[in-house]
CSV table of C-alpha atoms in Angstrom, one decimal:
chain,number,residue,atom,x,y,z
A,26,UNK,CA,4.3,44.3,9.7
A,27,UNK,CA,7.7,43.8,10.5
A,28,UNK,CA,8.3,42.8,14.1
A,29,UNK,CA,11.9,42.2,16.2
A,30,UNK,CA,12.6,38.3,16.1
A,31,UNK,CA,14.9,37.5,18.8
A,32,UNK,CA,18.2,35.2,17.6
A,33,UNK,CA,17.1,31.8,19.3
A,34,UNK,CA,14.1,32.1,16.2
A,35,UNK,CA,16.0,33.2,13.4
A,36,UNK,CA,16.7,30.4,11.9
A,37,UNK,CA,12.8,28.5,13.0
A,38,UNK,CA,11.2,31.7,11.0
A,39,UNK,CA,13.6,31.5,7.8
A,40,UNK,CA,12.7,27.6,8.1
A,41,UNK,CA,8.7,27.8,7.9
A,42,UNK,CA,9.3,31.1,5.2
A,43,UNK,CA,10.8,28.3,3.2
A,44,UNK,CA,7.7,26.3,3.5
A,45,UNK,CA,5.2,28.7,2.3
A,46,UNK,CA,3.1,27.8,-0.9
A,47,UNK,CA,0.0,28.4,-2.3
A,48,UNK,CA,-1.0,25.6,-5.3
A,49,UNK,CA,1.5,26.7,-7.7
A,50,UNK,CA,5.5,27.7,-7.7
A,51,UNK,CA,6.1,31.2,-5.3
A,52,UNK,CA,8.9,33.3,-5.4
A,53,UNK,CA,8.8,35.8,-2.2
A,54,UNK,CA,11.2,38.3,-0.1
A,55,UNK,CA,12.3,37.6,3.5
A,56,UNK,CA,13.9,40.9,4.7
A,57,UNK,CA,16.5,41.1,7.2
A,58,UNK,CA,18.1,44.2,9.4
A,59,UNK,CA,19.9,44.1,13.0
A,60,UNK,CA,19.4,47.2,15.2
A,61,UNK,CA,21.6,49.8,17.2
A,62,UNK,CA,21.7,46.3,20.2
A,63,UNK,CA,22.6,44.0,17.9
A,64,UNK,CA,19.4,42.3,17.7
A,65,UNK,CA,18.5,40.2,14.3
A,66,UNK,CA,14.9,41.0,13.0
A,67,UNK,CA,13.5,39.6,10.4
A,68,UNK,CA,9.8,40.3,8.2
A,69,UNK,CA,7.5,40.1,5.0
A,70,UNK,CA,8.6,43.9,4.1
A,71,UNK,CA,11.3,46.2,5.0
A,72,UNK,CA,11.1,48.0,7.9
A,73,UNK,CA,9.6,51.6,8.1
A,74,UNK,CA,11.4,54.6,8.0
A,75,UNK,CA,10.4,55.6,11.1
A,76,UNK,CA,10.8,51.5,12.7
A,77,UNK,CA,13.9,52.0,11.0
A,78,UNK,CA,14.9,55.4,12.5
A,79,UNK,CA,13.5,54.0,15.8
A,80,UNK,CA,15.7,51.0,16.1
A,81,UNK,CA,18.5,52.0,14.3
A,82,UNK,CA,18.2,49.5,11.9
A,83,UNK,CA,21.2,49.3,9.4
A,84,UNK,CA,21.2,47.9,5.8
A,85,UNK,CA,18.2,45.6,5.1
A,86,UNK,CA,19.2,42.5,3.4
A,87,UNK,CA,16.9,41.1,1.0
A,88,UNK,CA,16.7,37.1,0.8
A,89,UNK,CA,14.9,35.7,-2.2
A,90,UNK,CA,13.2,32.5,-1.5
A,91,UNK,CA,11.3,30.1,-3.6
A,92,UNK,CA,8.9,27.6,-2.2
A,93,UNK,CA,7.7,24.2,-3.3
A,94,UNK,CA,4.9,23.6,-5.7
A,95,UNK,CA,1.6,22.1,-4.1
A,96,UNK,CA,2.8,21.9,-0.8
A,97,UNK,CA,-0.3,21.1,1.2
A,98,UNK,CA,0.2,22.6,4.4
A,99,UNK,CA,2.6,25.8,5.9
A,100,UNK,CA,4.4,25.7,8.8
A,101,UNK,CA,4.6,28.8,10.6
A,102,UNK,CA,6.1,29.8,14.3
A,103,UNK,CA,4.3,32.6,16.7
A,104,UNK,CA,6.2,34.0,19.6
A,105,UNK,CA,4.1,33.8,22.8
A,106,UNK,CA,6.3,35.6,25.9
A,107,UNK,CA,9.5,33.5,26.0
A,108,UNK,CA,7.8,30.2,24.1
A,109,UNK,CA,6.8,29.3,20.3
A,110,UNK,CA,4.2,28.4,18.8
A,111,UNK,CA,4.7,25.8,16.3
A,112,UNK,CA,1.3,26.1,14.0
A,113,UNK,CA,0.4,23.9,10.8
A,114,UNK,CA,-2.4,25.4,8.1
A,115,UNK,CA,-3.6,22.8,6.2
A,116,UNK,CA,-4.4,24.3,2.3
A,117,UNK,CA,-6.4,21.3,1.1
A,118,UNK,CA,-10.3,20.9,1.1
A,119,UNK,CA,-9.9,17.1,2.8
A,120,UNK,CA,-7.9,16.4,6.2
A,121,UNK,CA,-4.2,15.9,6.4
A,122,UNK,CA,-1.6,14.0,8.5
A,123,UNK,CA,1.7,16.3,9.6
A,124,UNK,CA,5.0,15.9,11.6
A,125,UNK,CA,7.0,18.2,12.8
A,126,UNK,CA,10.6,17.7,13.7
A,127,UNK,CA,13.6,19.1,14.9
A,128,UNK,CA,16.4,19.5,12.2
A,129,UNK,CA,18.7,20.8,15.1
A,130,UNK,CA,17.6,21.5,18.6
A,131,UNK,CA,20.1,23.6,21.4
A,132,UNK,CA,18.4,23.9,24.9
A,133,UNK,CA,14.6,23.7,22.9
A,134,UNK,CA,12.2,21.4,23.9
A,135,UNK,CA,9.2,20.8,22.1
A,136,UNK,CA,5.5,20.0,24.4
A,137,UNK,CA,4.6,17.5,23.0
A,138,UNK,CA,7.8,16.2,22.6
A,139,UNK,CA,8.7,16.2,18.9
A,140,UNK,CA,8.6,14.1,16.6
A,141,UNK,CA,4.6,15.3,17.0
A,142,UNK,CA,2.2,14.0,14.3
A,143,UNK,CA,-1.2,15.8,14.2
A,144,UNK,CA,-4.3,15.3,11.8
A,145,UNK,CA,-5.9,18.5,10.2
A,146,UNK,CA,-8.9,19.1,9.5
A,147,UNK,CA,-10.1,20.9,5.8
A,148,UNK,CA,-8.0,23.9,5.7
A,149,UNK,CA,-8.1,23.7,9.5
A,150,UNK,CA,-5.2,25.5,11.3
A,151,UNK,CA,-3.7,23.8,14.8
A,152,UNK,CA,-0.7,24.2,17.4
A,153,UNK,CA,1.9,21.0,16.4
A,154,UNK,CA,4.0,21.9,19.1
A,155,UNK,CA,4.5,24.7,21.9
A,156,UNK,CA,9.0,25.0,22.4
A,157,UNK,CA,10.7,26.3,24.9
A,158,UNK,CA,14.4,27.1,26.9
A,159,UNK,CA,14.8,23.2,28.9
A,160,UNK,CA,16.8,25.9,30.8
A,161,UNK,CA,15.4,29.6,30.7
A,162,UNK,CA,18.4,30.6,32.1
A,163,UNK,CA,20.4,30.2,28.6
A,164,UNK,CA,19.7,31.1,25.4
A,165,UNK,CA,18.9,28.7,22.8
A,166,UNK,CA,18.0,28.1,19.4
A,167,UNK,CA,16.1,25.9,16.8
A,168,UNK,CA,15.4,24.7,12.8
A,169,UNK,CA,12.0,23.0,12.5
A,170,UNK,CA,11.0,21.2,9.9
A,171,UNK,CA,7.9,19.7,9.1
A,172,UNK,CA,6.0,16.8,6.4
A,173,UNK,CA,2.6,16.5,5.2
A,174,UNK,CA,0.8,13.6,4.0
A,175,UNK,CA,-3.1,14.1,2.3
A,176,UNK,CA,-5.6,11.5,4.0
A,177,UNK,CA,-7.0,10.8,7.7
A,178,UNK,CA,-4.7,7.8,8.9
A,179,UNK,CA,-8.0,7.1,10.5
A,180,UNK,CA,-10.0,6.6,7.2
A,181,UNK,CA,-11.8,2.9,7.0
A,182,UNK,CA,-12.0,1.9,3.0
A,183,UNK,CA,-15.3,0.5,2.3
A,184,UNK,CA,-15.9,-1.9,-0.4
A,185,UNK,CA,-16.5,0.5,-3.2
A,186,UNK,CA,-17.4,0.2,-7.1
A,187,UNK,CA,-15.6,2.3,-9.2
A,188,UNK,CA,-17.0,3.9,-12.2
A,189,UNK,CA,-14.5,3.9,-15.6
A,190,UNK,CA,-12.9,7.2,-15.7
A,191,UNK,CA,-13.2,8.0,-19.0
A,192,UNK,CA,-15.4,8.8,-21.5
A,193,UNK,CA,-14.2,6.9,-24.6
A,194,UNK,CA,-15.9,3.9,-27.0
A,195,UNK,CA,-12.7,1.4,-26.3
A,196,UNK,CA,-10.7,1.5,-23.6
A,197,UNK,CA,-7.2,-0.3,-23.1
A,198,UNK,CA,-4.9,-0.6,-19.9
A,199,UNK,CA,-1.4,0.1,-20.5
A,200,UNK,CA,0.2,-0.7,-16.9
A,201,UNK,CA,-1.8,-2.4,-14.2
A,202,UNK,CA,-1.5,-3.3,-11.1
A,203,UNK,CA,2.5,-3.3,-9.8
A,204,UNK,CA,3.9,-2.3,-13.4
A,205,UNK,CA,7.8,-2.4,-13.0
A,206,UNK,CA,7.8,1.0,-15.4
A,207,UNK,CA,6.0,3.2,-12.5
A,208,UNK,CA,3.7,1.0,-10.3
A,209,UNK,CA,6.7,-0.4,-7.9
A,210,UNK,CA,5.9,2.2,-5.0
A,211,UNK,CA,3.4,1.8,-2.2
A,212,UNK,CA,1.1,4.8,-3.3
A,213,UNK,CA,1.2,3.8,-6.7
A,214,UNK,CA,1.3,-0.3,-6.6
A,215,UNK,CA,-2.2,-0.7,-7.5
A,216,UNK,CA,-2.5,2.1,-10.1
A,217,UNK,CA,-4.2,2.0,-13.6
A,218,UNK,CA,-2.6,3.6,-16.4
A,219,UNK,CA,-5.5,4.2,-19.3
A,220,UNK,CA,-4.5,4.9,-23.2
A,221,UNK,CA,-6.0,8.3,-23.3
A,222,UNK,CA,-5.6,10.4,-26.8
A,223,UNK,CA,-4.9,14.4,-25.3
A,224,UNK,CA,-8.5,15.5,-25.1
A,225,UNK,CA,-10.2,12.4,-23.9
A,226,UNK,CA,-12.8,13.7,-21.0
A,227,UNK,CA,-12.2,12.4,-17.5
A,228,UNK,CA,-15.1,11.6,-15.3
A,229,UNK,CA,-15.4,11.0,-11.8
A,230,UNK,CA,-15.1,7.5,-11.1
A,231,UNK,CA,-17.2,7.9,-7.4
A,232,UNK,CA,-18.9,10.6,-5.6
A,233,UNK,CA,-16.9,12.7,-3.8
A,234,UNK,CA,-14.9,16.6,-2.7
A,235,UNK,CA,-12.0,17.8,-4.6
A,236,UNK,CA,-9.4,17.9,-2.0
A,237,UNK,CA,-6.4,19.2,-4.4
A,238,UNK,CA,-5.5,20.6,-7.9
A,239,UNK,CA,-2.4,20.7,-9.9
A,240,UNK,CA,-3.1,22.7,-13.0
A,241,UNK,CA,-0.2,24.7,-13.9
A,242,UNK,CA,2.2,22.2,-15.4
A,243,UNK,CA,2.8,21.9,-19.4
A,244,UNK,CA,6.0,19.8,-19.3
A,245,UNK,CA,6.6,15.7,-19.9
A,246,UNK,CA,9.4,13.5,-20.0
A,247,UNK,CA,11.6,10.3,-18.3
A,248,UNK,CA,13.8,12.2,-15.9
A,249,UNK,CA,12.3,10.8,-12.9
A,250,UNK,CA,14.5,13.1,-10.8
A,251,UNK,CA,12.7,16.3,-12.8
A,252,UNK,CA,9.2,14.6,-13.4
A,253,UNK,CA,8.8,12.4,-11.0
A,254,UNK,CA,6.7,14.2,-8.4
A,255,UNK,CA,5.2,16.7,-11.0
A,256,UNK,CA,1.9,16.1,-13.1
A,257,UNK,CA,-1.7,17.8,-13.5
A,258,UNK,CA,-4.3,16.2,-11.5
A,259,UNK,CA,-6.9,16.5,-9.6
A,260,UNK,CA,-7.2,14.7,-6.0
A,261,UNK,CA,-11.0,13.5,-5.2
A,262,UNK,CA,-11.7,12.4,-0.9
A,263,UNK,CA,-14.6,10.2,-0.9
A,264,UNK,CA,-17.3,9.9,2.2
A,265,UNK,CA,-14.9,6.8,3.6
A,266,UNK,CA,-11.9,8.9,3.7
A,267,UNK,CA,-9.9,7.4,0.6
A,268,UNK,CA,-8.7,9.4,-1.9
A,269,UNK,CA,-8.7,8.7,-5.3
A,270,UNK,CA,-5.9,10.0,-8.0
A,271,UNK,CA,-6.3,11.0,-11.5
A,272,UNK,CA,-2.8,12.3,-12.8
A,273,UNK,CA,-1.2,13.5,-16.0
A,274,UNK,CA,-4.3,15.4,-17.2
A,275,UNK,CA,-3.7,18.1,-19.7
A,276,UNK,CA,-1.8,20.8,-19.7
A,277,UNK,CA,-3.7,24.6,-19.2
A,278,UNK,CA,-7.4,23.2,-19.3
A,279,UNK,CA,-7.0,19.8,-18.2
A,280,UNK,CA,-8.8,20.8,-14.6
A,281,UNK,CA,-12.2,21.3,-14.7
A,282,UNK,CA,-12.8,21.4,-11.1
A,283,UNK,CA,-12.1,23.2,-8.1
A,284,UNK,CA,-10.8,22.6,-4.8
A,285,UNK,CA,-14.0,22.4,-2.6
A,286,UNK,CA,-16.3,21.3,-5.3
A,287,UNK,CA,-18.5,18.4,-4.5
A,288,UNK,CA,-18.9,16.3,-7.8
A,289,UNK,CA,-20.7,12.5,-8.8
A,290,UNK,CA,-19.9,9.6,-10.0
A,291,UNK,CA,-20.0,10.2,-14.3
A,292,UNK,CA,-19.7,13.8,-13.6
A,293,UNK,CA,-16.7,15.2,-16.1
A,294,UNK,CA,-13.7,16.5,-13.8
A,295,UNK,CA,-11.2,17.1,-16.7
A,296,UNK,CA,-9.0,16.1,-19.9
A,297,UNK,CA,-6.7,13.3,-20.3
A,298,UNK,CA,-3.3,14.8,-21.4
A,299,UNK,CA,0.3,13.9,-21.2
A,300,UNK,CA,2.0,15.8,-18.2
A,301,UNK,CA,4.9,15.0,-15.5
A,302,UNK,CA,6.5,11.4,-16.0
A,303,UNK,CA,5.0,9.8,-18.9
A,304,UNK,CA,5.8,7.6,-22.0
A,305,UNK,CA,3.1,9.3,-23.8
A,306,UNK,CA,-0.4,10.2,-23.4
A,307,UNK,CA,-2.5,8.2,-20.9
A,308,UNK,CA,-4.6,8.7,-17.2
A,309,UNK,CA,-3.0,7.4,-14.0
A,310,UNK,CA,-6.1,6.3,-12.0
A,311,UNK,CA,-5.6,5.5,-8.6
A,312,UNK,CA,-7.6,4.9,-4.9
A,313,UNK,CA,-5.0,6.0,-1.8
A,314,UNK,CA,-5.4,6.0,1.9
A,315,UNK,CA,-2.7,7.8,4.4
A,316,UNK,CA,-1.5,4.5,6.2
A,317,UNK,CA,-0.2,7.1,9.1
A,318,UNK,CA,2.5,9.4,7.5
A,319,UNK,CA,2.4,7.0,4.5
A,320,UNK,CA,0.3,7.5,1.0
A,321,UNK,CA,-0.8,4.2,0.2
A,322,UNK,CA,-3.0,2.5,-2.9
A,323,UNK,CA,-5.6,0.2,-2.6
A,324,UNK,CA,-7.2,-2.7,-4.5
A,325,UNK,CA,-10.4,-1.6,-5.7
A,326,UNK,CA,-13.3,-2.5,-8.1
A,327,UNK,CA,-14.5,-0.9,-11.1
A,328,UNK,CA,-16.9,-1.3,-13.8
A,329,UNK,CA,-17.2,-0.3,-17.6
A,330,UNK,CA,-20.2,-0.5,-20.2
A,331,UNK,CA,-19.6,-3.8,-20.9
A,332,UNK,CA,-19.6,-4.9,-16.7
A,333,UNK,CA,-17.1,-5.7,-14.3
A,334,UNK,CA,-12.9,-4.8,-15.3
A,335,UNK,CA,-10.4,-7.4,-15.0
A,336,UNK,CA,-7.5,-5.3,-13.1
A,337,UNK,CA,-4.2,-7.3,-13.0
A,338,UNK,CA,-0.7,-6.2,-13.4
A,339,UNK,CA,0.6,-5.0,-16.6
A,340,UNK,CA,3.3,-2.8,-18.3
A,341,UNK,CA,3.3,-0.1,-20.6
C-alpha cells in the first residue's frame, strides 16, 4: 500500500526501487503524488481514491523503471520513527558479501558508519545500516547505493579434485589458464574454456548447491561492453565455500537445475551452448572464491577418463 514518504527519503526509496530484480530483466512502476502540505509520497501503486481524497493528493506521476538482470541481492529502506532502516535481501541459495554506501549524504549518518560490508546468509535478509539526522534539529537527505559479491569472504578452499565437466569422447582446451582473449581478470585468470558443439551435456564437476541461474539469455557476440557480463550459467557453492562457474550454456534449455538443488559430482546440470561473449561455441569452467568484496579464481585440479589434466595457459 502506498504510504507518505517524507522528502529527506525520496531520493533513498527511488534508489533501492532501482535495485530491485528477481533472476531475469524487470520492468516496474514507481508512482508519485504530493498532497494538500506539500509533502512528496511515493509507492508500488497509485494511491486510493479515498487516500487520494484524504490527502489531497494531486496528479500521480508514473516513473517507469527497469532493473538489472541477476542482481543478487535488493536493497531496500524502512522508516522506523525519525531513522531508516537500511535492509539487504540476499536472492541467492549460497551466502553473499554486500556494501552499502552513501552516493550523497546531507546531515545523515549511517550506524555503523558507512561504507558497511555485511555477509548474508542464503536468501537471508539483514539491517546494513540504521541513518539518521547528525542534527535532528535540520532536515536532511540521502542516495544509498549498494554492491553485491556471491561467496563468504570467509570460505577456506580445500584441496579439491575436479571432475571433467563434460560429457563428450575427446575433449580439447581452447583458452587456459590467463588467456589474453578473456582470462586477464582476477575472477576469470584461471578459467577453462572447453570446445563444446551446442548440445554437449554438462556435468557437475564436484558435489555441491546451485546458488544461481542465468537462463534467459539467447544472444552472442564480441561487444564486450554489450556481452561482457551476460551469459547462461549456472553457479554451483561447494561444502568449502568456493563456487564453481559454468558459463555460456545454451540458450532456453541450457539450465537443467534449479536454484536450491543439491546435485553430485557426474550428475548432468545442463547444455553446452554459445551465449554472452564468445568466439563460438564452448563451456567457461571456472572455481571462484569472494576475496572480501572481490570475485576471485582459483587454481584447481581436475581429472578426465584418461587421469589427471594438464591445465596451463592457452588462447582460443
Amino acid at each position: 500500500m502506498p504510504r507518505p514518504i517524507s522528502s529527506a527519503l525520496r531520493r533513498t526509496l527511488l534508489a533501492a526501487t532501482l535495485a530491485l530484480a528477481a533472476g531475469s530483466a524487470l520492468a516496474g512502476k514507481l508512482y508519485r503524488w504530493t498532497d494538500r502540505n506539500g509533502v512528496t509520497h511515493y509507492g508500488d501503486r497509485a494511491p486510493s481514491e479515498s487516500v487520494a481524497s484524504a490527502t489531497g493528493a494531486a496528479e500521480v506521476k508514473v516513473i517507469p523503471f527497469r532493473s538489472e538482470p541477476s542482481s543478487i541481492a535488493r536493497l531496500r529502506v524502512q522508516q522506523d520513527g525519525d531513522r531508516y532502516l537500511a535492509w539487504a535481501d540476499n536472492s541467492l541459495a549460497g551466502p553473499i558479501e554486500v556494501r552499502l554506501d552513501f552516493n550523497r549524504s546531507n546531515n545523515i549518518v549511517g550506524s555503523p558508519l558507512l561504507p558497511a560490508s555485511l555477509t548474508l546468509d542464503p536468501r537471508g535478509s539483514a539491517v546494513v545500516s540504521v541513518l539518521s539526522a547528525q542534527d535532528p534539529s535540520r532536515g536532511g537527505d540521502f542516495e544509498l547505493s549498494m554492491r553485491s559479491v556471491p561467496g563468504d569472504p570467509r570460505a577456506r578452499p580445500q584441496n579439491a579434485e575436479y571432475l571433467l565437466p563434460l560429457r563428450q569422447q575427446q575433449f580439447r582446451i581452447d583458452q587456459g589458464y590467463g588467456g589474453h582473449f578473456s582470462h586477464t581478470e582476477p575472477e576469470h585468470r584461471y578459467a577453462i574454456d572447453f570446445a563444446a558443439e551446442i548440445g554437449t551435456p554438462v556435468l557437475a564437476a564436484r558435489d555441491g548447491t546451485v546458488m544461481q541461474v542465468e537462463s534467459d539469455f539467447d544472444k552472442a557476440g564480441l561487444n564486450l561492453e554489450k556481452f561482457g557480463d551476460r551469459a547462461n550459467f549456472v553457479r554451483i557453492l561447494h561444502d568449502d565455500g568456493t563456487m564453481a562457474l559454468y558459463a555460456h550454456l545454451k540458450a532456453d534449455d541450457g539450465v537443467l537445475v534449479r536454484v536450491g538443488q543439491r546435485v553430485r559430482a557426474g550428475q548432468q546440470i545442463g547444455l553446452s551452448g554459445n551465449t554472452g561473449f564468445s568466439t563460438g561455441p564452448h563451456l567457461h569452467f571456472t572455481v571462484q572464491v569472494n576475496r572480501g568484496m572481490r570475485l576471485e579464481s582459483i587454481p584447481f585440479r581436475m581429472t578426465g577418463p584418461q587421469g589427471p589434466l594438464r591445465l596451463s595457459g592457452g588462447t582460443r
